[in-house]
């Protein structure tokens, strides 16, 4: 089975816990805890509203994520359109692996029993288009008997592009598509 969920929120990167040397305790920055809880709650509510229960621990899961980050004002001209000099790819902080850590933590306990179930993983960060809302796209594919659906997430097998292909998870520097993920509801 396959589900796609979009959570409109500012993507936040997970950072190492900080240490208070006076009290000898470790703590996570509040912004990270809040961001994880917002993602977790939104995923759980959407997952439950679709009539799903948490994916059982014995089932393999494939996850594809795309963090869409708001462009800074310097990327836009005075009319709000994209500057021709604005970068196409998001090559600045936050790092995609740190964004992914928080996203995977949010899946745990809401959609997945545990992130150990994940057998394939694809993640991308990108700048938001001028009219696009920032947030995180999740595509979750699970089940034991449909290997072809799980392969589609990673792009291991060639697939044709349709009008229903919504998220382009990766592009090269020329903008040519490398991997397209079909985000339609399939059961």
PDB file of C-alpha atoms in Angstrom:
ATOM      1  CA  UNK A   1       0.000   0.000   0.000  1.00  0.00           C
ATOM      2  CA  UNK A   2       1.079   3.587  -0.496  1.00  0.00           C
ATOM      3  CA  UNK A   3       0.080   6.853   1.163  1.00  0.00           C
ATOM      4  CA  UNK A   4       1.267  10.407   0.632  1.00  0.00           C
ATOM      5  CA  UNK A   5       1.001  13.077   3.299  1.00  0.00           C
ATOM      6  CA  UNK A   6       1.980  16.752   3.142  1.00  0.00           C
ATOM      7  CA  UNK A   7       2.546  18.634   6.399  1.00  0.00           C
ATOM      8  CA  UNK A   8       2.647  22.422   5.917  1.00  0.00           C
ATOM      9  CA  UNK A   9       5.286  23.460   8.444  1.00  0.00           C
ATOM     10  CA  UNK A  10       8.776  24.924   8.473  1.00  0.00           C
ATOM     11  CA  UNK A  11      11.213  21.995   8.067  1.00  0.00           C
ATOM     12  CA  UNK A  12      13.614  21.883  11.014  1.00  0.00           C
ATOM     13  CA  UNK A  13      16.897  20.005  11.247  1.00  0.00           C
ATOM     14  CA  UNK A  14      17.715  17.717  14.144  1.00  0.00           C
ATOM     15  CA  UNK A  15      20.899  18.715  15.945  1.00  0.00           C
ATOM     16  CA  UNK A  16      22.943  16.966  18.595  1.00  0.00           C
ATOM     17  CA  UNK A  17      21.647  17.366  22.147  1.00  0.00           C
ATOM     18  CA  UNK A  18      23.284  20.170  24.078  1.00  0.00           C
ATOM     19  CA  UNK A  19      25.028  19.656  27.400  1.00  0.00           C
ATOM     20  CA  UNK A  20      24.574  21.785  30.493  1.00  0.00           C
ATOM     21  CA  UNK A  21      27.924  21.338  32.217  1.00  0.00           C
ATOM     22  CA  UNK A  22      26.681  22.912  35.457  1.00  0.00           C
ATOM     23  CA  UNK A  23      23.859  20.413  35.984  1.00  0.00           C
ATOM     24  CA  UNK A  24      25.544  17.650  33.952  1.00  0.00           C
ATOM     25  CA  UNK A  25      22.421  17.084  31.881  1.00  0.00           C
ATOM     26  CA  UNK A  26      21.753  16.811  28.174  1.00  0.00           C
ATOM     27  CA  UNK A  27      18.813  18.527  26.526  1.00  0.00           C
ATOM     28  CA  UNK A  28      17.298  19.029  23.105  1.00  0.00           C
ATOM     29  CA  UNK A  29      16.627  22.557  21.915  1.00  0.00           C
ATOM     30  CA  UNK A  30      12.932  23.500  22.342  1.00  0.00           C
ATOM     31  CA  UNK A  31      12.533  24.367  18.647  1.00  0.00           C
ATOM     32  CA  UNK A  32      13.477  20.799  17.723  1.00  0.00           C
ATOM     33  CA  UNK A  33      11.134  19.227  20.277  1.00  0.00           C
ATOM     34  CA  UNK A  34       8.264  21.436  19.105  1.00  0.00           C
ATOM     35  CA  UNK A  35       8.964  20.761  15.400  1.00  0.00           C
ATOM     36  CA  UNK A  36       9.098  16.996  16.015  1.00  0.00           C
ATOM     37  CA  UNK A  37       5.830  17.111  17.965  1.00  0.00           C
ATOM     38  CA  UNK A  38       4.071  19.210  15.280  1.00  0.00           C
ATOM     39  CA  UNK A  39       5.140  16.752  12.550  1.00  0.00           C
ATOM     40  CA  UNK A  40       4.304  13.735  14.705  1.00  0.00           C
ATOM     41  CA  UNK A  41       0.828  15.026  15.596  1.00  0.00           C
ATOM     42  CA  UNK A  42      -0.011  16.089  12.012  1.00  0.00           C
ATOM     43  CA  UNK A  43       1.115  12.703  10.645  1.00  0.00           C
ATOM     44  CA  UNK A  44      -0.852  10.806  13.299  1.00  0.00           C
ATOM     45  CA  UNK A  45      -4.046  12.816  12.703  1.00  0.00           C
ATOM     46  CA  UNK A  46      -3.835  12.422   8.917  1.00  0.00           C
ATOM     47  CA  UNK A  47      -2.925   8.729   9.168  1.00  0.00           C
ATOM     48  CA  UNK A  48      -5.812   8.045  11.548  1.00  0.00           C
ATOM     49  CA  UNK A  49      -8.261  10.060   9.410  1.00  0.00           C
ATOM     50  CA  UNK A  50      -7.473   7.753   6.483  1.00  0.00           C
ATOM     51  CA  UNK A  51      -8.510   4.763   8.573  1.00  0.00           C
ATOM     52  CA  UNK A  52      -5.028   3.345   9.063  1.00  0.00           C
ATOM     53  CA  UNK A  53      -3.536   1.874  12.176  1.00  0.00           C
ATOM     54  CA  UNK A  54       0.173   2.014  12.895  1.00  0.00           C
ATOM     55  CA  UNK A  55       2.087  -0.166  10.412  1.00  0.00           C
ATOM     56  CA  UNK A  56       2.910  -3.418  12.232  1.00  0.00           C
ATOM     57  CA  UNK A  57       6.541  -3.896  13.243  1.00  0.00           C
ATOM     58  CA  UNK A  58       7.060  -6.962  11.005  1.00  0.00           C
ATOM     59  CA  UNK A  59       6.180  -5.152   7.741  1.00  0.00           C
ATOM     60  CA  UNK A  60       8.919  -3.568   5.612  1.00  0.00           C
ATOM     61  CA  UNK A  61       8.429   0.128   4.834  1.00  0.00           C
ATOM     62  CA  UNK A  62       9.837   2.453   2.184  1.00  0.00           C
ATOM     63  CA  UNK A  63       9.879   6.179   2.874  1.00  0.00           C
ATOM     64  CA  UNK A  64      10.489   9.091   0.523  1.00  0.00           C
ATOM     65  CA  UNK A  65      10.556  12.611   1.934  1.00  0.00           C
ATOM     66  CA  UNK A  66      10.892  16.044   0.436  1.00  0.00           C
ATOM     67  CA  UNK A  67      11.485  19.086   2.637  1.00  0.00           C
ATOM     68  CA  UNK A  68      10.378  22.258   0.860  1.00  0.00           C
ATOM     69  CA  UNK A  69      11.991  25.352   2.380  1.00  0.00           C
ATOM     70  CA  UNK A  70      10.893  28.946   1.871  1.00  0.00           C
ATOM     71  CA  UNK A  71      13.215  31.021  -0.306  1.00  0.00           C
ATOM     72  CA  UNK A  72      14.844  34.079   1.282  1.00  0.00           C
ATOM     73  CA  UNK A  73      13.772  37.514  -0.020  1.00  0.00           C
ATOM     74  CA  UNK A  74      17.119  37.849  -1.844  1.00  0.00           C
ATOM     75  CA  UNK A  75      15.940  35.121  -4.271  1.00  0.00           C
ATOM     76  CA  UNK A  76      12.991  37.251  -5.403  1.00  0.00           C
ATOM     77  CA  UNK A  77      12.829  40.444  -7.454  1.00  0.00           C
ATOM     78  CA  UNK A  78      10.755  43.519  -6.534  1.00  0.00           C
ATOM     79  CA  UNK A  79       7.617  42.015  -8.130  1.00  0.00           C
ATOM     80  CA  UNK A  80       7.885  38.777  -6.118  1.00  0.00           C
ATOM     81  CA  UNK A  81       9.117  36.679  -9.035  1.00  0.00           C
ATOM     82  CA  UNK A  82      12.183  34.482  -8.901  1.00  0.00           C
ATOM     83  CA  UNK A  83      15.466  36.282  -9.649  1.00  0.00           C
ATOM     84  CA  UNK A  84      17.347  34.759 -12.591  1.00  0.00           C
ATOM     85  CA  UNK A  85      20.415  34.606 -10.322  1.00  0.00           C
ATOM     86  CA  UNK A  86      18.616  32.651  -7.578  1.00  0.00           C
ATOM     87  CA  UNK A  87      19.988  29.136  -7.063  1.00  0.00           C
ATOM     88  CA  UNK A  88      17.953  26.251  -8.400  1.00  0.00           C
ATOM     89  CA  UNK A  89      19.004  23.706  -5.787  1.00  0.00           C
ATOM     90  CA  UNK A  90      19.020  24.143  -2.016  1.00  0.00           C
ATOM     91  CA  UNK A  91      22.701  23.658  -1.196  1.00  0.00           C
ATOM     92  CA  UNK A  92      22.744  25.598   2.078  1.00  0.00           C
ATOM     93  CA  UNK A  93      22.056  24.563   5.658  1.00  0.00           C
ATOM     94  CA  UNK A  94      20.164  22.714   6.957  1.00  0.00           C
ATOM     95  CA  UNK A  95      21.735  19.447   5.854  1.00  0.00           C
ATOM     96  CA  UNK A  96      19.343  16.952   4.301  1.00  0.00           C
ATOM     97  CA  UNK A  97      20.429  14.184   6.715  1.00  0.00           C
ATOM     98  CA  UNK A  98      19.607  16.334   9.743  1.00  0.00           C
ATOM     99  CA  UNK A  99      16.210  17.244   8.270  1.00  0.00           C
ATOM    100  CA  UNK A 100      15.600  13.535   7.707  1.00  0.00           C
ATOM    101  CA  UNK A 101      16.404  12.590  11.329  1.00  0.00           C
ATOM    102  CA  UNK A 102      13.589  14.747  12.660  1.00  0.00           C
ATOM    103  CA  UNK A 103      11.193  13.544   9.930  1.00  0.00           C
ATOM    104  CA  UNK A 104      11.894   9.883  10.744  1.00  0.00           C
ATOM    105  CA  UNK A 105      11.477  10.539  14.476  1.00  0.00           C
ATOM    106  CA  UNK A 106       8.057  12.053  13.724  1.00  0.00           C
ATOM    107  CA  UNK A 107       7.002   8.878  11.861  1.00  0.00           C
ATOM    108  CA  UNK A 108       7.851   6.724  14.870  1.00  0.00           C
ATOM    109  CA  UNK A 109       4.767   6.067  16.958  1.00  0.00           C
ATOM    110  CA  UNK A 110       2.423   7.810  14.531  1.00  0.00           C
ATOM    111  CA  UNK A 111       2.728   5.858  11.276  1.00  0.00           C
ATOM    112  CA  UNK A 112       5.457   3.319  12.048  1.00  0.00           C
ATOM    113  CA  UNK A 113       5.986   1.142  15.057  1.00  0.00           C
ATOM    114  CA  UNK A 114       9.720   1.852  14.787  1.00  0.00           C
ATOM    115  CA  UNK A 115      12.033   3.288  12.132  1.00  0.00           C
ATOM    116  CA  UNK A 116      13.871  -0.073  12.041  1.00  0.00           C
ATOM    117  CA  UNK A 117      11.066  -1.136   9.671  1.00  0.00           C
ATOM    118  CA  UNK A 118      12.406   1.157   6.947  1.00  0.00           C
ATOM    119  CA  UNK A 119      14.149  -0.880   4.252  1.00  0.00           C
ATOM    120  CA  UNK A 120      14.443   1.866   1.605  1.00  0.00           C
ATOM    121  CA  UNK A 121      14.817   5.569   2.094  1.00  0.00           C
ATOM    122  CA  UNK A 122      14.934   8.578  -0.199  1.00  0.00           C
ATOM    123  CA  UNK A 123      15.161  12.183   0.930  1.00  0.00           C
ATOM    124  CA  UNK A 124      15.446  15.546  -0.758  1.00  0.00           C
ATOM    125  CA  UNK A 125      15.365  19.214   0.175  1.00  0.00           C
ATOM    126  CA  UNK A 126      14.433  21.976  -2.208  1.00  0.00           C
ATOM    127  CA  UNK A 127      13.538  25.619  -2.385  1.00  0.00           C
ATOM    128  CA  UNK A 128       9.829  26.368  -2.539  1.00  0.00           C
ATOM    129  CA  UNK A 129       8.499  27.703  -5.821  1.00  0.00           C
ATOM    130  CA  UNK A 130       7.173  31.272  -5.605  1.00  0.00           C
ATOM    131  CA  UNK A 131       3.594  30.089  -4.988  1.00  0.00           C
ATOM    132  CA  UNK A 132       4.449  26.899  -3.067  1.00  0.00           C
ATOM    133  CA  UNK A 133       3.878  26.372   0.660  1.00  0.00           C
ATOM    134  CA  UNK A 134       6.870  25.191   2.657  1.00  0.00           C
ATOM    135  CA  UNK A 135       6.545  21.899   4.454  1.00  0.00           C
ATOM    136  CA  UNK A 136       7.379  18.214   4.316  1.00  0.00           C
ATOM    137  CA  UNK A 137       6.043  15.665   1.818  1.00  0.00           C
ATOM    138  CA  UNK A 138       6.023  12.047   3.001  1.00  0.00           C
ATOM    139  CA  UNK A 139       5.434   9.053   0.777  1.00  0.00           C
ATOM    140  CA  UNK A 140       5.091   5.837   2.749  1.00  0.00           C
ATOM    141  CA  UNK A 141       4.923   2.445   1.024  1.00  0.00           C
ATOM    142  CA  UNK A 142       4.500  -0.753   3.003  1.00  0.00           C
ATOM    143  CA  UNK A 143       3.587  -4.388   2.734  1.00  0.00           C
ATOM    144  CA  UNK A 144       5.316  -7.687   2.162  1.00  0.00           C
ATOM    145  CA  UNK A 145       3.928  -8.845  -1.138  1.00  0.00           C
ATOM    146  CA  UNK A 146       4.244  -5.905  -3.518  1.00  0.00           C
ATOM    147  CA  UNK A 147       7.945  -5.493  -4.219  1.00  0.00           C
ATOM    148  CA  UNK A 148       7.221  -3.367  -7.320  1.00  0.00           C
ATOM    149  CA  UNK A 149       5.592  -0.590  -5.272  1.00  0.00           C
ATOM    150  CA  UNK A 150       8.616  -0.424  -2.989  1.00  0.00           C
ATOM    151  CA  UNK A 151      10.980  -0.277  -5.966  1.00  0.00           C
ATOM    152  CA  UNK A 152       9.047   2.657  -7.438  1.00  0.00           C
ATOM    153  CA  UNK A 153       9.932   4.762  -4.394  1.00  0.00           C
ATOM    154  CA  UNK A 154      13.669   4.427  -4.943  1.00  0.00           C
ATOM    155  CA  UNK A 155      13.641   4.601  -8.711  1.00  0.00           C
ATOM    156  CA  UNK A 156      15.352   1.215  -9.058  1.00  0.00           C
ATOM    157  CA  UNK A 157      13.123   0.411 -12.003  1.00  0.00           C
ATOM    158  CA  UNK A 158      12.273   2.725 -14.887  1.00  0.00           C
ATOM    159  CA  UNK A 159       8.763   4.135 -14.845  1.00  0.00           C
ATOM    160  CA  UNK A 160       6.859   6.445 -17.122  1.00  0.00           C
ATOM    161  CA  UNK A 161       5.756   9.915 -16.049  1.00  0.00           C
ATOM    162  CA  UNK A 162       2.040  10.653 -15.866  1.00  0.00           C
ATOM    163  CA  UNK A 163      -0.057  13.702 -15.028  1.00  0.00           C
ATOM    164  CA  UNK A 164      -0.431  12.253 -11.532  1.00  0.00           C
ATOM    165  CA  UNK A 165       3.327  12.382 -10.798  1.00  0.00           C
ATOM    166  CA  UNK A 166       3.449  15.156  -8.228  1.00  0.00           C
ATOM    167  CA  UNK A 167       6.830  15.258  -6.520  1.00  0.00           C
ATOM    168  CA  UNK A 168      10.087  15.254  -8.442  1.00  0.00           C
ATOM    169  CA  UNK A 169      12.404  14.013  -5.709  1.00  0.00           C
ATOM    170  CA  UNK A 170      15.650  14.610  -7.556  1.00  0.00           C
ATOM    171  CA  UNK A 171      16.894  16.687 -10.449  1.00  0.00           C
ATOM    172  CA  UNK A 172      20.332  17.233 -11.845  1.00  0.00           C
ATOM    173  CA  UNK A 173      21.763  20.760 -12.260  1.00  0.00           C
ATOM    174  CA  UNK A 174      20.097  21.175 -15.658  1.00  0.00           C
ATOM    175  CA  UNK A 175      16.661  20.466 -14.174  1.00  0.00           C
ATOM    176  CA  UNK A 176      16.335  17.135 -16.000  1.00  0.00           C
ATOM    177  CA  UNK A 177      14.365  14.581 -14.036  1.00  0.00           C
ATOM    178  CA  UNK A 178      16.307  11.696 -12.554  1.00  0.00           C
ATOM    179  CA  UNK A 179      13.627  10.141 -10.388  1.00  0.00           C
ATOM    180  CA  UNK A 180       9.899  10.795 -10.359  1.00  0.00           C
ATOM    181  CA  UNK A 181       7.680   9.379  -7.668  1.00  0.00           C
ATOM    182  CA  UNK A 182       4.011   8.751  -8.405  1.00  0.00           C
ATOM    183  CA  UNK A 183       2.123  10.116  -5.401  1.00  0.00           C
ATOM    184  CA  UNK A 184      -1.365   8.926  -6.279  1.00  0.00           C
ATOM    185  CA  UNK A 185      -3.275   6.815  -3.771  1.00  0.00           C
ATOM    186  CA  UNK A 186      -2.825   3.169  -4.695  1.00  0.00           C
ATOM    187  CA  UNK A 187      -4.044   0.175  -2.786  1.00  0.00           C
TER     188      UNK A 187
END
